[in-house]
Coordinates of C-alpha atoms and ligand atoms in Angstrom, one line a residue:
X1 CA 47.3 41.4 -43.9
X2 CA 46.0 39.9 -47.6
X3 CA 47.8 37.6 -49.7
X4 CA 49.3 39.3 -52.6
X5 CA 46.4 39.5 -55.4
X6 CA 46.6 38.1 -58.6
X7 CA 47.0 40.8 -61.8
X8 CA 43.1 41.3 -63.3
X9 CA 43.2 40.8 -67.4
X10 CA 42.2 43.5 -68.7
X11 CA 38.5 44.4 -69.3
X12 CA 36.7 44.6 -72.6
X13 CA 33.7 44.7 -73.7
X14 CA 30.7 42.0 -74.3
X15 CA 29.1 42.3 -77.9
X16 CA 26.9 38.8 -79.2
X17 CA 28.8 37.0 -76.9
X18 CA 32.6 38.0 -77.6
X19 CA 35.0 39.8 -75.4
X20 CA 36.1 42.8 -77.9
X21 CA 37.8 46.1 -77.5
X22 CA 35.7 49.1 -78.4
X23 CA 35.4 50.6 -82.1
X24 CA 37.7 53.5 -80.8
X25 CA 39.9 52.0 -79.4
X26 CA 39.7 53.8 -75.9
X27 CA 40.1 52.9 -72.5
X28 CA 40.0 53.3 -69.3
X29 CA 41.7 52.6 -66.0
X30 CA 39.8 51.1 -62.9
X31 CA 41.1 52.3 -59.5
X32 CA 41.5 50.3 -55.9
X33 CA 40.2 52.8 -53.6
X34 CA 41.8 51.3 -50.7
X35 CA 45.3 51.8 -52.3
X36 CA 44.8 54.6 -54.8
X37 CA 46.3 51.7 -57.3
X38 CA 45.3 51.3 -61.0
X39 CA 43.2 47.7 -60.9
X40 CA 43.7 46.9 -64.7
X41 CA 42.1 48.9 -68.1
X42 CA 39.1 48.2 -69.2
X43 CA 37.5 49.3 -73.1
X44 CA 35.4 52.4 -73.0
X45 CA 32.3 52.0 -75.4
X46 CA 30.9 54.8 -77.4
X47 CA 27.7 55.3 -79.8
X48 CA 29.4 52.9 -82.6
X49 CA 29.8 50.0 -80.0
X50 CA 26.1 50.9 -78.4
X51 CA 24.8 50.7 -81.9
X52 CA 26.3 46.7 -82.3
X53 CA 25.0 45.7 -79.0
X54 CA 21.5 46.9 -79.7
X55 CA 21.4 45.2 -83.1
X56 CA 23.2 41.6 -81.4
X57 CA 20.6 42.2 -78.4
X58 CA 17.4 42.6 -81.3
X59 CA 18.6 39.2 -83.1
X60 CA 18.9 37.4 -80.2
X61 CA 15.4 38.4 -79.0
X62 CA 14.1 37.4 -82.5
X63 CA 16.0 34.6 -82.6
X64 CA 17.3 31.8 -79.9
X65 CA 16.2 34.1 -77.5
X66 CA 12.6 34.6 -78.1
X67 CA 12.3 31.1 -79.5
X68 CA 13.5 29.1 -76.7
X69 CA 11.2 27.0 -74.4
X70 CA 10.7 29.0 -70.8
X71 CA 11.7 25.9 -69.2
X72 CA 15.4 26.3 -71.2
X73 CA 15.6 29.8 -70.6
X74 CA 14.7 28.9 -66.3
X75 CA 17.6 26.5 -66.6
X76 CA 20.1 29.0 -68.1
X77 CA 19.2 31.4 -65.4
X78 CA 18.9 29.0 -62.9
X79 CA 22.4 27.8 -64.0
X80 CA 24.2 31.2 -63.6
X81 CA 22.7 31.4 -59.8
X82 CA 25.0 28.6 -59.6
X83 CA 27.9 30.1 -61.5
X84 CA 27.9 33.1 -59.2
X85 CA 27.8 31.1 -56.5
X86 CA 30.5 28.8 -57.2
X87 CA 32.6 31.7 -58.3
X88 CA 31.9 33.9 -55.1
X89 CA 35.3 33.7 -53.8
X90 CA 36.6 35.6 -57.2
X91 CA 33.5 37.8 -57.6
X92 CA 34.2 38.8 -54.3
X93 CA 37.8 39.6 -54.5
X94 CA 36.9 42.0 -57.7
X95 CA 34.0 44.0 -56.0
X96 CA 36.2 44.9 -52.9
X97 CA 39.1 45.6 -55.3
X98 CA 37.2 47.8 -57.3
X99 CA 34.9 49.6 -55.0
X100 CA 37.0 49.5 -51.4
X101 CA 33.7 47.4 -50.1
X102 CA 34.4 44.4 -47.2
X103 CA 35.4 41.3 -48.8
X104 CA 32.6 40.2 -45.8
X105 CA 30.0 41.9 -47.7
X106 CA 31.1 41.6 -51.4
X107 CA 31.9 37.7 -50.6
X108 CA 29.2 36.5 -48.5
X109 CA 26.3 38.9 -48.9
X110 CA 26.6 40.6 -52.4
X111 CA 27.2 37.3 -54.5
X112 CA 24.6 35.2 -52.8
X113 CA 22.5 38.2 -53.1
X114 CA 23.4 38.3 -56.7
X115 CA 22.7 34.6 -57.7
X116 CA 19.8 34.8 -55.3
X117 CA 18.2 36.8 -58.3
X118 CA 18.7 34.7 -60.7
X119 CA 17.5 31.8 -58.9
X120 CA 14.2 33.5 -58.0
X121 CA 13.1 34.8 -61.2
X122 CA 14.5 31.9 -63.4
X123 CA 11.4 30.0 -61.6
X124 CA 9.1 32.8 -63.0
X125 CA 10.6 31.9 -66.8
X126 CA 8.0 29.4 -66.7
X127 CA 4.9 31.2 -64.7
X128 CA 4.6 35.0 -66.9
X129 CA 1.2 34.3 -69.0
X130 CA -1.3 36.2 -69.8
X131 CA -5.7 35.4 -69.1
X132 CA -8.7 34.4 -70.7
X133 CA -11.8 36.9 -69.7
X134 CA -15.2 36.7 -70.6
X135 CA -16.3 39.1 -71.9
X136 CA -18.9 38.5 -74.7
X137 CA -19.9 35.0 -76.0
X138 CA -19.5 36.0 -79.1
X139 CA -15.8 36.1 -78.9
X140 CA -12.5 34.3 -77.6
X141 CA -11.1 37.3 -75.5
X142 CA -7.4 36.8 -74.1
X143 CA -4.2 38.6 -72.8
X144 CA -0.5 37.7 -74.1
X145 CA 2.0 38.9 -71.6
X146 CA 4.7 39.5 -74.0
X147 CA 8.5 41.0 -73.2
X148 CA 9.6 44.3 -74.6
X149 CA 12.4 43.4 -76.6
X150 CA 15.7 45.0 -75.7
X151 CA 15.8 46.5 -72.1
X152 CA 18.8 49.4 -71.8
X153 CA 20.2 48.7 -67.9
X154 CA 22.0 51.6 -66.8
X155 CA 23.3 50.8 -63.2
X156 CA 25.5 52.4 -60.2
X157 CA 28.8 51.9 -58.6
X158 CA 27.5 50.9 -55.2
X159 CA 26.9 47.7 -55.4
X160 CA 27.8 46.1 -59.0
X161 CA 27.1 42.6 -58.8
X162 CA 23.8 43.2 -57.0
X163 CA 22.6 45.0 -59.7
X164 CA 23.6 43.1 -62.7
X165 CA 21.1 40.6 -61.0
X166 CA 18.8 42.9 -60.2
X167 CA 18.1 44.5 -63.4
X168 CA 19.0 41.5 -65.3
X169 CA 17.5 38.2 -64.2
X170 CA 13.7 39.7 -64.3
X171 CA 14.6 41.0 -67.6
X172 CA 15.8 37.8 -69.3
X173 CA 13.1 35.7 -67.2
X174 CA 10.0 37.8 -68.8
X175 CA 12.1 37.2 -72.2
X176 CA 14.0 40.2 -72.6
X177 CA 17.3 40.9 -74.0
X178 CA 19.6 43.4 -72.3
X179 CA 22.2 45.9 -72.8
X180 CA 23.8 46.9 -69.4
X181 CA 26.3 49.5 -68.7
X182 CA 28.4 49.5 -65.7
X183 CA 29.1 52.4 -63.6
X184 CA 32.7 53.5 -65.1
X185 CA 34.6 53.4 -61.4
X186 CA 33.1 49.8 -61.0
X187 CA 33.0 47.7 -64.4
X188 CA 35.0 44.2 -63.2
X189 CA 32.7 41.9 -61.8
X190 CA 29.2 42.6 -64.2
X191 CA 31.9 41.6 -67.1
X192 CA 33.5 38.4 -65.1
X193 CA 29.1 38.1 -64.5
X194 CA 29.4 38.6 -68.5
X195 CA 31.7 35.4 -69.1
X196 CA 29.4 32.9 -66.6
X197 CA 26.4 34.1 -68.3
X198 CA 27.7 32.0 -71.7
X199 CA 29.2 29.4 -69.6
X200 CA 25.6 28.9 -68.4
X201 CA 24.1 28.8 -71.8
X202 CA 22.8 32.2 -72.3
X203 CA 23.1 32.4 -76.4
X204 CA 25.1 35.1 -77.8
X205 CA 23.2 38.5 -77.8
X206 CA 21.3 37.7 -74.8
X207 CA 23.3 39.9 -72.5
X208 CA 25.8 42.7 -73.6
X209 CA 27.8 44.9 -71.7
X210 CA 29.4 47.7 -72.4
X211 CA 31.2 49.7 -69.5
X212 CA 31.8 53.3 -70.7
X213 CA 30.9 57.0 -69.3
X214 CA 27.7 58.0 -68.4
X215 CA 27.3 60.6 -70.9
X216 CA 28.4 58.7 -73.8
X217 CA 27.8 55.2 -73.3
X218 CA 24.6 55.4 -71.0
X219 CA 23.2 58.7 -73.0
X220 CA 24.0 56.3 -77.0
X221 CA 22.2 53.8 -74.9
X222 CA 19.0 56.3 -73.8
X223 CA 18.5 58.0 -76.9
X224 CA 18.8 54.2 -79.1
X225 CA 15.9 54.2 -81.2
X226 CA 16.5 50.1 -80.8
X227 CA 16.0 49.9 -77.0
X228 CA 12.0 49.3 -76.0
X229 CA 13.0 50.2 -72.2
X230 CA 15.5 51.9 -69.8
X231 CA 16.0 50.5 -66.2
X232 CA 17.9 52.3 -64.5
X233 CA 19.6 52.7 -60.7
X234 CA 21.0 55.7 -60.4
X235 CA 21.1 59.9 -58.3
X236 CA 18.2 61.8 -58.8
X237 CA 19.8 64.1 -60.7
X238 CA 20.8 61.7 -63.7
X239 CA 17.3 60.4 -63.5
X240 CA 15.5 63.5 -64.2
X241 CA 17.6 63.9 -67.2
X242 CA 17.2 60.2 -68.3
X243 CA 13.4 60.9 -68.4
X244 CA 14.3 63.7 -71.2
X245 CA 16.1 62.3 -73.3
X246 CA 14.0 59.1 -73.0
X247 CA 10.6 61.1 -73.9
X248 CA 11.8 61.4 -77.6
X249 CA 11.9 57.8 -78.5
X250 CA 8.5 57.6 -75.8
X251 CA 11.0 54.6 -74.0
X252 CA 9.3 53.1 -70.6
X253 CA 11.5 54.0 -67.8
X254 CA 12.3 52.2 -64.2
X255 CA 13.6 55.1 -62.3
X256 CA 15.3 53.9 -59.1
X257 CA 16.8 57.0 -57.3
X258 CA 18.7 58.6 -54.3
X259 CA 17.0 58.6 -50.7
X260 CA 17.1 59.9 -47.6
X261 CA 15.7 57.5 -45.5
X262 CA 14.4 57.8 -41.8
X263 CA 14.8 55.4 -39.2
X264 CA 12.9 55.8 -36.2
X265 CA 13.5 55.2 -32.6
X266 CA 10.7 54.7 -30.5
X267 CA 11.8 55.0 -26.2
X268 CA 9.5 51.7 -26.1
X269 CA 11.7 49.7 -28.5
X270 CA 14.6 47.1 -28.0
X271 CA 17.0 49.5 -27.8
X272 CA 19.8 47.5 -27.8
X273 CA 18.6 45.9 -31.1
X274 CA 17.8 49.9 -32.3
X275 CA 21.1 50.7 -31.5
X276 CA 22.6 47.8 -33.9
X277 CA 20.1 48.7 -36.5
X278 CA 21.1 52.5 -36.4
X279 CA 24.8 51.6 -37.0
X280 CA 24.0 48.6 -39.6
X281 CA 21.5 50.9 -40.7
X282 CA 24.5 53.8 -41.6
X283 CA 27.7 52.3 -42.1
X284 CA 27.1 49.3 -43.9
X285 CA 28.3 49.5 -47.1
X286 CA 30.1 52.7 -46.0
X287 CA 27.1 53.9 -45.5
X288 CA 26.8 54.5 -49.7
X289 CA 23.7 52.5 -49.9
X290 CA 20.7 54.1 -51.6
X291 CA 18.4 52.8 -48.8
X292 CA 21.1 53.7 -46.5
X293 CA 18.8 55.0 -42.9
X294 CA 20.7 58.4 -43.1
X295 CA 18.3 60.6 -40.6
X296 CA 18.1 58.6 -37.8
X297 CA 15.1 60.1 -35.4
X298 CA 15.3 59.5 -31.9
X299 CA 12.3 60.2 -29.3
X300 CA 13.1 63.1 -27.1
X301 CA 13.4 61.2 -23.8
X302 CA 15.7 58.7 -24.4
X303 CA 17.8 61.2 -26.7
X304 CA 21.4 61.7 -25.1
X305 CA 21.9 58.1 -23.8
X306 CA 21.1 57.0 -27.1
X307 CA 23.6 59.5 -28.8
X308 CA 26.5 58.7 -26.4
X309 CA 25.8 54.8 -26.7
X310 CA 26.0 55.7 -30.7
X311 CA 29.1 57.3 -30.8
X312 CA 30.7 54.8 -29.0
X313 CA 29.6 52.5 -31.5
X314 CA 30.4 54.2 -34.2
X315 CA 33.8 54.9 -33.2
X316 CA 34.8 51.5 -32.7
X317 CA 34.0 51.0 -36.2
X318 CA 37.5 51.8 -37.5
X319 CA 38.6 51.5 -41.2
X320 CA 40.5 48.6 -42.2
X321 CA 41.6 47.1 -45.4
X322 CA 38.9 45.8 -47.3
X323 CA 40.4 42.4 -48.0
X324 CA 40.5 41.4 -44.9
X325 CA 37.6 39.1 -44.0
X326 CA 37.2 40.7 -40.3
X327 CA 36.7 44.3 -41.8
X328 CA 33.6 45.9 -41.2
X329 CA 34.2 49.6 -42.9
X330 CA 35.7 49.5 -46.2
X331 CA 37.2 52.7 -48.2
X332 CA 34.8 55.4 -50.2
X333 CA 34.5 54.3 -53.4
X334 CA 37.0 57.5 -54.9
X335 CA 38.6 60.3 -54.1
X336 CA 35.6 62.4 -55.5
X337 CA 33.5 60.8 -53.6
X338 CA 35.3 61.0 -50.0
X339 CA 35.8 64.6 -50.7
X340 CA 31.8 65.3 -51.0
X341 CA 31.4 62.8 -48.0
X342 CA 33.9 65.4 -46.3
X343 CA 32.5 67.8 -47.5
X344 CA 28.6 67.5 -45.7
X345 CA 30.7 67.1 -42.3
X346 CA 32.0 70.4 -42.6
X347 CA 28.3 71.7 -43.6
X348 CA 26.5 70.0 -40.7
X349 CA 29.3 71.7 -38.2
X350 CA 28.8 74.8 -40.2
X351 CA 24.6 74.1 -39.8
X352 CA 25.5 73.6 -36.0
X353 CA 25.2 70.1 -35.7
X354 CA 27.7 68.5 -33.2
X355 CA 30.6 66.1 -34.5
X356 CA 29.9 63.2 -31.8
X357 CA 32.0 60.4 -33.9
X358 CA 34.1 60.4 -36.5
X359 CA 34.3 63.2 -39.3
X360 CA 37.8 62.6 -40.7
X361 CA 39.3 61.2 -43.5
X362 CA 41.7 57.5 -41.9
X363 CA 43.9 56.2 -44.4
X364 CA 44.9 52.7 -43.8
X365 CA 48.8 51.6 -44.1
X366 CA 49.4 55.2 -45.2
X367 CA 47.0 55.0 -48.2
X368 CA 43.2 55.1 -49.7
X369 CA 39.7 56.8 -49.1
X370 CA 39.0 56.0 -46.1
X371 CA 36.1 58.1 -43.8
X372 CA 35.7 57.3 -40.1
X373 CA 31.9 56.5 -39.2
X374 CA 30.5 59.9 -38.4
X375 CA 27.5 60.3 -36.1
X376 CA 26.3 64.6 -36.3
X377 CA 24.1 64.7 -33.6
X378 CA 21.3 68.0 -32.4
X379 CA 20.4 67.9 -36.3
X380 CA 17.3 69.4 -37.2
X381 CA 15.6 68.6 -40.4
X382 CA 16.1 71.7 -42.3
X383 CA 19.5 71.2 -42.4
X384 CA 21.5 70.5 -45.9
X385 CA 22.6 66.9 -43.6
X386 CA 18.9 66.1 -43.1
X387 CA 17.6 66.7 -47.1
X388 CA 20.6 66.1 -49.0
X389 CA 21.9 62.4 -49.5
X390 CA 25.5 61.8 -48.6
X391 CA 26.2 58.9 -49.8
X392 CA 28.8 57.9 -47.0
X393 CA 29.4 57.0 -43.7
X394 CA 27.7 60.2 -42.2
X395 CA 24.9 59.9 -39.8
X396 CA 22.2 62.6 -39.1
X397 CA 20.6 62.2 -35.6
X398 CA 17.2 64.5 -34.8
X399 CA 15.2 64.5 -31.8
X400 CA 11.4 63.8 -32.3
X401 CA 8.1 63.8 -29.7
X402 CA 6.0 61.6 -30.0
X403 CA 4.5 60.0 -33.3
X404 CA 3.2 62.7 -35.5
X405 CA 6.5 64.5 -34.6
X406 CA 8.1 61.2 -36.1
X407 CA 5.8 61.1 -38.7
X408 CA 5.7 64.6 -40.2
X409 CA 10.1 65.1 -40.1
X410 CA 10.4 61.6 -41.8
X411 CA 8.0 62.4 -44.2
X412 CA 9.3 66.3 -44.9
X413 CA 11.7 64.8 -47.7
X414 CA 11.8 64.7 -51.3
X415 CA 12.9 61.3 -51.2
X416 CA 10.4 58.6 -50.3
X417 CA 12.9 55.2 -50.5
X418 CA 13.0 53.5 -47.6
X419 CA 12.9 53.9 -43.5
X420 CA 12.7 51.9 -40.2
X421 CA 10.5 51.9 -37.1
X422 CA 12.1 50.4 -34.0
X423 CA 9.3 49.6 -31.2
X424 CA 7.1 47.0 -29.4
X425 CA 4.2 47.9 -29.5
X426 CA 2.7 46.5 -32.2
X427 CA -0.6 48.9 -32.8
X428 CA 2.3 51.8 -33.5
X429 CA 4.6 49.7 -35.4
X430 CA 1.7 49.6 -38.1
X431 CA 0.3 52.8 -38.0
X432 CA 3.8 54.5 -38.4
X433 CA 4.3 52.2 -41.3
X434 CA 1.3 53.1 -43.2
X435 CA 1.7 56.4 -42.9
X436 CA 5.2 56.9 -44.0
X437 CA 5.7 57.6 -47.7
X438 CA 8.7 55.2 -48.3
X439 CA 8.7 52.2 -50.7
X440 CA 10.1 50.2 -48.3
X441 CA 9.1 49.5 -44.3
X442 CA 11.4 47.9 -41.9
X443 CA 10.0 47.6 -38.3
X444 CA 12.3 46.4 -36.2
X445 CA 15.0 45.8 -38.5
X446 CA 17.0 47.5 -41.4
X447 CA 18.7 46.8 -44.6
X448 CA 17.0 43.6 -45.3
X449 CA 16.4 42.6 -49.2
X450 CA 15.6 39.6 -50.8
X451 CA 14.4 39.0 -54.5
X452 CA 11.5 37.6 -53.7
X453 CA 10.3 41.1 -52.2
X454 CA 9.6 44.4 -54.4
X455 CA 11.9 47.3 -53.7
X456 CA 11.6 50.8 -55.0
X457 CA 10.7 54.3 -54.6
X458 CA 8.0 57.1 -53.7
X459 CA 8.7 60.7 -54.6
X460 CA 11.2 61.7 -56.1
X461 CA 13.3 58.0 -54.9
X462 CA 11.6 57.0 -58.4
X463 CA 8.9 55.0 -59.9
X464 CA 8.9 51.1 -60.8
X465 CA 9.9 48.3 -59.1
X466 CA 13.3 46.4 -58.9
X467 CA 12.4 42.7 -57.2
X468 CA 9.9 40.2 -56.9
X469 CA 6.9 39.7 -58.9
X470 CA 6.1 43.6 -59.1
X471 CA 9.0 44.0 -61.0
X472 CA 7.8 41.4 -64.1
X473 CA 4.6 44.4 -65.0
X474 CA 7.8 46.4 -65.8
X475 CA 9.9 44.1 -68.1
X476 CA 6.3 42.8 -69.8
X477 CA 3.4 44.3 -71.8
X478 CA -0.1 43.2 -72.6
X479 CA -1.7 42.3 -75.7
X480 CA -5.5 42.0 -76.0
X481 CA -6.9 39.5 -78.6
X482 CA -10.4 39.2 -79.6
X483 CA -11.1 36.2 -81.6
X484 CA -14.5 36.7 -83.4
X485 CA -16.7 32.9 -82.9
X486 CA -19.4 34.0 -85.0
Ligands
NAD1 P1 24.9 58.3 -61.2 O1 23.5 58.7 -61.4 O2 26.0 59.3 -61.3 O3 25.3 57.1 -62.2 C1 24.5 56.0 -62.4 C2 24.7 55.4 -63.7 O4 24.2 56.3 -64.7 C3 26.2 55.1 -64.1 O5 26.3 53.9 -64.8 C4 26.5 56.3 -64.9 O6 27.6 56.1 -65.8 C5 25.2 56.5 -65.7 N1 25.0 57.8 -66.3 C6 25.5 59.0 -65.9 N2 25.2 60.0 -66.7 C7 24.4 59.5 -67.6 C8 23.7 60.0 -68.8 N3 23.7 61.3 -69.1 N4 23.0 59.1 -69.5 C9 22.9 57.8 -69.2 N5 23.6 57.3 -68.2 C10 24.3 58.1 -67.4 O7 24.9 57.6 -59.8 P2 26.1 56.9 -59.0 O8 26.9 58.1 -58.5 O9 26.8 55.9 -59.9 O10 25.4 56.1 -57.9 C11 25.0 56.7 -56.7 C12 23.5 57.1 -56.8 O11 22.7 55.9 -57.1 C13 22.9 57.6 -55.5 O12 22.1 58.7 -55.7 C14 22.1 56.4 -55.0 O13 21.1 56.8 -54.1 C15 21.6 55.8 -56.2 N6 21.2 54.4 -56.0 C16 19.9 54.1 -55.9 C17 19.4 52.8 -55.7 C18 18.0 52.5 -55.7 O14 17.6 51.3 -55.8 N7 17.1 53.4 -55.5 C19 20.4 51.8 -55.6 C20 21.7 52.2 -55.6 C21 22.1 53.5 -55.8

């Protein structure tokens, strides 16, 4: 069992540096998943509060901001790498609170992950620059890499803290000031990520945040005639929109989307390291990871061991309450949520794929939104299982012979985000990779990230890059200047 928690303060929201409530007045209340208990209230922001954040965010940028030295604004960054850090514990506590994650992953993977990215791209404060080129005597040609100005970030409820880093640190490190809106079922820890940033010296302005619904805070936020850019982590289905509403006011977008991902088991892989890599693969992060490998394809001839083995697997994978550090499957972020997870079980049964693990809803001590790890096995890829995301703990498994056969069903998807390739031999392992239309390739291994490496999506999985240096042509622009010698 956990120790009793501490009450959360309220949340509100982060305007040139100052915690205020919105011009409304609303609010709203944040939910524990895991016990169907209100968390705390947080300020909603509308237009009006949009509107301040955008003008604090402009100052800054032509102010402190745009005037301070890279090498001040590396060790600000650098600085809240440490905060986040040193603050894990907390950050930690709030991310499982308020999205029914592990405390194992929000603690130990999310928060490092989090700091990691502002530790990686405050060293690139100091390396963006632009060239010299020759191109005629005559003249002094070079590029400045400049910033944008104000970057709009517009993120999910999956994994909060990740994301403030992710869309964030490359921002401010190429110069940028941001306004970022929460997801509204996960707003604590980007504003506790709020309050570090100005203990590490970020000047007022630099970094707003204004949690608030979709379609009034993140659409205010879209249509701004003040924001230069949009990044934004997201469904599909809110990013086509986004690129409407943004094509008024001609606003660069980052799209990064839903997927759908593959994972592919060869019969000549490790299969024992396969099978941990199918299950890590699913149901970590209960399984509502964008990158999540979803379809898992299985060569033909090792099929049914590699099912039963699976299911075993998965079903030893029982919920538990989130808060306790030996939990490995936390509860579905809402009750919506679970219900659509649900939901695509009784589809695939109804498609005739076979329940093999799972497929229920398992509250823990009598409460929350808790899914068992599914595995739906004899999938074929038509099926609504196999094209639509879940977003859960729901596993499609489809047989596949041979390599094209692996190749053409992982590739039969409007998503193109991420997938694996389990084998050894070597010569395969690269050919499968080239020819899968994904953003990301993990051969013998799944769910990896770091900041240092570029992730982001083909198809409809979206366009731009979150992560390493990829990421900076996205937050930058280029200015030509010819400098007549003559
Ligand atoms: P969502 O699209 O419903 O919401 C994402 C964010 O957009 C939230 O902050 C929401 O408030 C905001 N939003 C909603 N309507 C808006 C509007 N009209 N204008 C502006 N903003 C609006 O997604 P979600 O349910 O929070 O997250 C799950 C989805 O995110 C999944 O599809 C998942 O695949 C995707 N995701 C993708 C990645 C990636 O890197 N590709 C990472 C994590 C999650």
């Amino acid at each position: 069992m956990t120790d009793t928690l501490a009450p959360v303060k309220p949340g509100r929201l982060l305007i040139n540096g100052e915690a205020v409530d919105s011009a409304s007045g609303k609010t709203f209340t944040t939910y524990n998943p895991a016990t169907e208990e209100a968390i705390t209230t947080v300020a909603s922001a509308g237009a009006e509060d949009v509107d301040r954040a955008v003008k604090a965010a402009r100052a800054a940028f032509e102010g402190p901001w745009g005037k301070m030295k890279p090498s001040d604004r590396q060790r600000v960054l650098f600085k809240l790498g440490d905060l986040i850090l040193a603050n894990a514990e907390e950050l930690g506590r709030l991310e499982t609170m308020d999205n029914g994650k592990p405390i194992f992953e929000s603690k130990l993977i999310d928060a490092p992950m989090a700091a990691n990215c502002f530790h990686y791209f405050a060293g690139w404060a100091t390396k963006i620059h632009g060239d010299t080129l020759p191109v005629n005597p005559a003249f002094l040609n070079y590029t400045l890499r400049e910033p944008l100005g104000v970057v709009g970030a517009i993120i999910p409820w999956n994994f909060p803290m990740i994301m403030v880093g992710w869309k964030c640190a490359p921002a401010l490190a190429a110069g940028n000031c941001v306004v970022l809106k929460p997801a509204e079922l996960t707003p604590l820890t980007a504003l506790r990520i709020g309050e570090l940033a100005l203990e590490a010296g970020l000047p007022p302005g630099v970094l707003n945040i204004l949690p608030g619904p979709g379609s009034v805070a993140g659409e205010a936020l879209v249509r701004h005639p003040g924001v230069d850019k949009i990044s934004f982590t997201g469904s599909t289905e809110i990013g086509k929109h986004l690129m409407k509403s943004a094509a008024d006011s001609v606003k660069k977008l980052t799209l990064e989307l839903g997927g759908k991902s593959p994972n592919i088991v060869f019969a000549d892989a490790d299969l024992d390291a396969a099978l941990r890599g199918a299950t890590t693969g699913i149901f970590y992060g209960k399984g509502e990871v964008c990158a999540a490998g979803s379809r898992l394809l299985v060569e033909k001839s090792i099929y049914d061991d590699f099912v039963a083995k699976l299911a075993e697997r998965a079903k030893k994978m029982q919920p538990a309450d989130p808060l306790d550090p030996k939990t490995r499957l936390g509860a579905i972020v809402s009750e919506k949520q679970m219900n659509t997870v649900l939901g695509y079980v009784d589809i695939g049964a109804k498609e005739g794929a076979k329940v093999v693990a799972g497929g229920a809803r398992q509250p823990v001590n009598g409460k929350g939104y808790f899914v068992q790890a599914t595995v739906l096995a004899d999938v074929n890829n038509q099926m609504r299982v196999a094209q639509e995301e879940i977003f859960g703990p729901v596993l499609a498994v489809i047989p596949f012979d041979g390599v094209d056969d692996a190749v053409r069903i992982a590739n039969d998807s409007v998503f193109g985000l991420a997938a694996g390739v389990w084998t050894n031999n070597v010569k395969k392992a690269h050919e499968v990779a080239r020819r899968l239309q994904a953003g990301t390739v993990w051969i013998n291994a799944y769910n990896f990230y770091d900041a240092g490496m570029p992730f982001g999506g083909y198809k409809q999985s979206g366009f731009g890059r979150d992560l390493g240096p990829d990421c900076l042509d996205d937050y930058t622009q280029v200015k030509s200047v010819w400098v007549n010698l003559e």
